[in-house]
Structure formats: structure tokens, C-alpha cells
CSV table of C-alpha atoms in Angstrom, one decimal:
chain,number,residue,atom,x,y,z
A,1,UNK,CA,131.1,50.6,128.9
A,2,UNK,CA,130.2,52.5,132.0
A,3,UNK,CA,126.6,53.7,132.9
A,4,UNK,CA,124.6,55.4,135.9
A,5,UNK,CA,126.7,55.7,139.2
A,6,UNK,CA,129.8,53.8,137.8
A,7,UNK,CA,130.0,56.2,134.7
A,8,UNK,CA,129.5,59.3,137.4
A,9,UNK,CA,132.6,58.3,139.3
A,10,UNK,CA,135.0,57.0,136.5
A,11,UNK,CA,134.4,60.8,135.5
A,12,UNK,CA,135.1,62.4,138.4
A,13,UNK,CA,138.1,60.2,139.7
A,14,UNK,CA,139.9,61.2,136.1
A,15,UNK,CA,139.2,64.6,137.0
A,16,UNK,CA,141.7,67.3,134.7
A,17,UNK,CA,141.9,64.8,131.6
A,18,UNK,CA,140.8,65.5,128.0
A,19,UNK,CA,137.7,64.4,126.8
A,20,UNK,CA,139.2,61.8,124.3
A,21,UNK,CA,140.7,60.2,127.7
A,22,UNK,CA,137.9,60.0,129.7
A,23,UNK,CA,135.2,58.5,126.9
A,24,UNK,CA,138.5,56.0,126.2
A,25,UNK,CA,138.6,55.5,129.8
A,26,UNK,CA,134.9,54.8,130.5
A,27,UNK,CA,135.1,52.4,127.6
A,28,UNK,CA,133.5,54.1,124.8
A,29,UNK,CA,135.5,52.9,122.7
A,30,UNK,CA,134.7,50.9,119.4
A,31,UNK,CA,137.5,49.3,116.4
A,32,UNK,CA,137.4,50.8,112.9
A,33,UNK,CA,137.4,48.6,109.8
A,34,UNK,CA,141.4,49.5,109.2
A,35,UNK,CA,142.3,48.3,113.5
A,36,UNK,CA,142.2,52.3,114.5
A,37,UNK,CA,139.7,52.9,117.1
A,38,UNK,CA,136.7,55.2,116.9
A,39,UNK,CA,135.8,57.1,120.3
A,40,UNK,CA,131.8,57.5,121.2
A,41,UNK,CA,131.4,60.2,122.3
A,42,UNK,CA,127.3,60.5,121.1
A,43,UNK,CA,126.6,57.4,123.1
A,44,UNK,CA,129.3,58.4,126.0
A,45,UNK,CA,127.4,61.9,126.7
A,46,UNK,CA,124.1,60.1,126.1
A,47,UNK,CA,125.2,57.7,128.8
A,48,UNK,CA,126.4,61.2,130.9
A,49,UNK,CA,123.0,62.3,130.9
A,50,UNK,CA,121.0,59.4,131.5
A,51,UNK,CA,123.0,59.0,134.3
A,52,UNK,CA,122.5,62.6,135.4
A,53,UNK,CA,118.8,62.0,135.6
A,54,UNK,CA,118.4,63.9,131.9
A,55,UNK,CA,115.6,61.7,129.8
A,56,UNK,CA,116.4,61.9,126.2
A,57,UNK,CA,113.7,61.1,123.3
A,58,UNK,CA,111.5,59.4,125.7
A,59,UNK,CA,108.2,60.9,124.9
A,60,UNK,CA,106.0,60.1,121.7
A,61,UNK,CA,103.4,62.3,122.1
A,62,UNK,CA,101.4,63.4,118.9
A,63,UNK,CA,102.6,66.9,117.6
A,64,UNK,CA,105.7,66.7,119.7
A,65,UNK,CA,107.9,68.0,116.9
A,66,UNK,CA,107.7,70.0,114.5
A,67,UNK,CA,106.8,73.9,114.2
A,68,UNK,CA,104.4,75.2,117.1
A,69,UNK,CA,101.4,75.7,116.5
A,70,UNK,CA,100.2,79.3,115.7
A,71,UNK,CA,96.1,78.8,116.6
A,72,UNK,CA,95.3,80.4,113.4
A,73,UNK,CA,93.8,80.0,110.5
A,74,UNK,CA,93.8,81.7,106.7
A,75,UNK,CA,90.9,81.9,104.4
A,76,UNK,CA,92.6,80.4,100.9
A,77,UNK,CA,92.1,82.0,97.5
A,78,UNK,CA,89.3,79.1,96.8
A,79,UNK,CA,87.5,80.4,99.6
A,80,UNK,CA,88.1,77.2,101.9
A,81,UNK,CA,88.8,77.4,105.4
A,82,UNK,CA,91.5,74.5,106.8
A,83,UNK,CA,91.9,73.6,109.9
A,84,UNK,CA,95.2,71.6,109.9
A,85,UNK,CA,95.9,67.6,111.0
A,86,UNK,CA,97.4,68.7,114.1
A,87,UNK,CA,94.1,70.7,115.7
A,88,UNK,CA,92.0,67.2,114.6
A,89,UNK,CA,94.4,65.2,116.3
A,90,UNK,CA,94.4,67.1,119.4
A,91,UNK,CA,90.4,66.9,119.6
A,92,UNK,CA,90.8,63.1,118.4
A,93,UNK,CA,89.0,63.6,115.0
A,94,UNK,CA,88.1,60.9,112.4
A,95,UNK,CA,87.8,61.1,109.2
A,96,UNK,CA,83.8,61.8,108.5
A,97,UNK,CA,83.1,63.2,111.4
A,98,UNK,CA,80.4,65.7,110.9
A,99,UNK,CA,79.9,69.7,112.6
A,100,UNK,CA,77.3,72.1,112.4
A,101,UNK,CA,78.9,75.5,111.7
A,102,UNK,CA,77.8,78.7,113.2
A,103,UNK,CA,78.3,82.3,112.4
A,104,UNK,CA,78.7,84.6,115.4
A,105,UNK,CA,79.5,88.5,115.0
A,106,UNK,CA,83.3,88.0,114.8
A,107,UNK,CA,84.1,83.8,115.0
A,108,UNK,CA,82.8,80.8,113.3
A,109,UNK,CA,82.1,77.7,115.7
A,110,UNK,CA,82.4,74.3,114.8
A,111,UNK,CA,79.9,72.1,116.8
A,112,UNK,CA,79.6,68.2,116.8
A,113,UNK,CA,76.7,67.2,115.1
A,114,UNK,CA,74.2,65.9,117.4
A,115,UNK,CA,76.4,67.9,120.4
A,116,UNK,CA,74.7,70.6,122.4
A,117,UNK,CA,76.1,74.0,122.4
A,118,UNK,CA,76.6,74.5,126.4
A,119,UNK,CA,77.2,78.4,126.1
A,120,UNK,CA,74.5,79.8,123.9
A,121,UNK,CA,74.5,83.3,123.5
């Protein structure tokens, strides 16, 4: 199988061919159980890419997929308030960690207890 710099040539040297030629051609190309062969074309276009410069699944951050956040949060029929796993993780939270809540004219701030509340107003 071809990759980086190799793959990039093979690809252009065949030029006007079909798809099923050129991943057969660049030797992604694997035998099914009955002798017939099974073309790649996942790992050929995966191979493409890489080879472009294009990083696939790389990246492992926390929250990276998933729905976006929204940056808002509902009052429940019990009366709770929950802030989801995603806002803690982002802030590096631990289970017990402790806030003193305070009520402005329109927001409710969350401060570590034991913190200092730098913009008093």
C-alpha cells in the first residue's frame, strides 16, 4: 500500500482512471473469504488525506464531540438548578468541591469557597 508522496504520485500518474482502478492500483486491495477481492477505499482516502496534510481523529480533547454547548441553564420542576458535566470539566471540577452562591439583581454567581470575589460590585 502506498502512503505520503508515493500515494500522491501513483494518483496523479494514473490520471483519467476510475476510482476502483486507482485504490487497486495503489494497492488497497485486500482478499475476501470466497478468493474475490475487497477494494479499501476508507483506508485508501484516509491514506489520500493524510498525505494531503489533512489530520483525521487526532485530537482527544474533552467535550470534543458531541452537541455544542448552549451556555444555558433551566430551572427544573424540583426547583434545582444543574449545571451540566461538561461546564465542570471545562473549570476542572471535582466531585465535593464546594461554592458560595450569590444573588445579584439579574445572575446567580458561583464562587469557590475560600476564593475572593475580584470584581465586587
Amino acid at each position: 500500500m502506498l502512503t505520503g508522496s508515493d500515494l500522491l504520485a501513483k494518483v496523479k500518474e494514473l490520471g483519467d482512471v476510475s476510482k476502483s482502478d486507482i485504490v487497486r492500483a495503489c494497492g488497497y486491495v485486500s482478499s475476501k473469504k470466497d478468493g474475490g477481492e475487497r477494494l479499501n477505499f476508507t483506508a485508501f482516502y484516509e491514506a489520500l488525506l493524510e498525505a494531503k496534510g489533512v489530520e483525521l481523529g487526532v485530537s482527544s480533547k474533552v467535550g470534543k464531540g458531541g452537541r455544542k454547548l448552549s451556555y444555558i441553564a433551566t430551572v427544573q420542576g424540583n426547583g434545582n438548578l444543574l449545571i451540566g458535566k461538561a461546564y465542570t470539566a471545562m473549570l476542572d471540577l471535582q466531585p465535593g468541591d464546594e461554592f458560595e452562591i450569590k444573588l445579584g439583581r439579574k445572575q446567580i454567581r458561583l464562587i469557590p469557597a475560600g476564593g475572593s470575589d475580584e470584581d465586587e460590585e
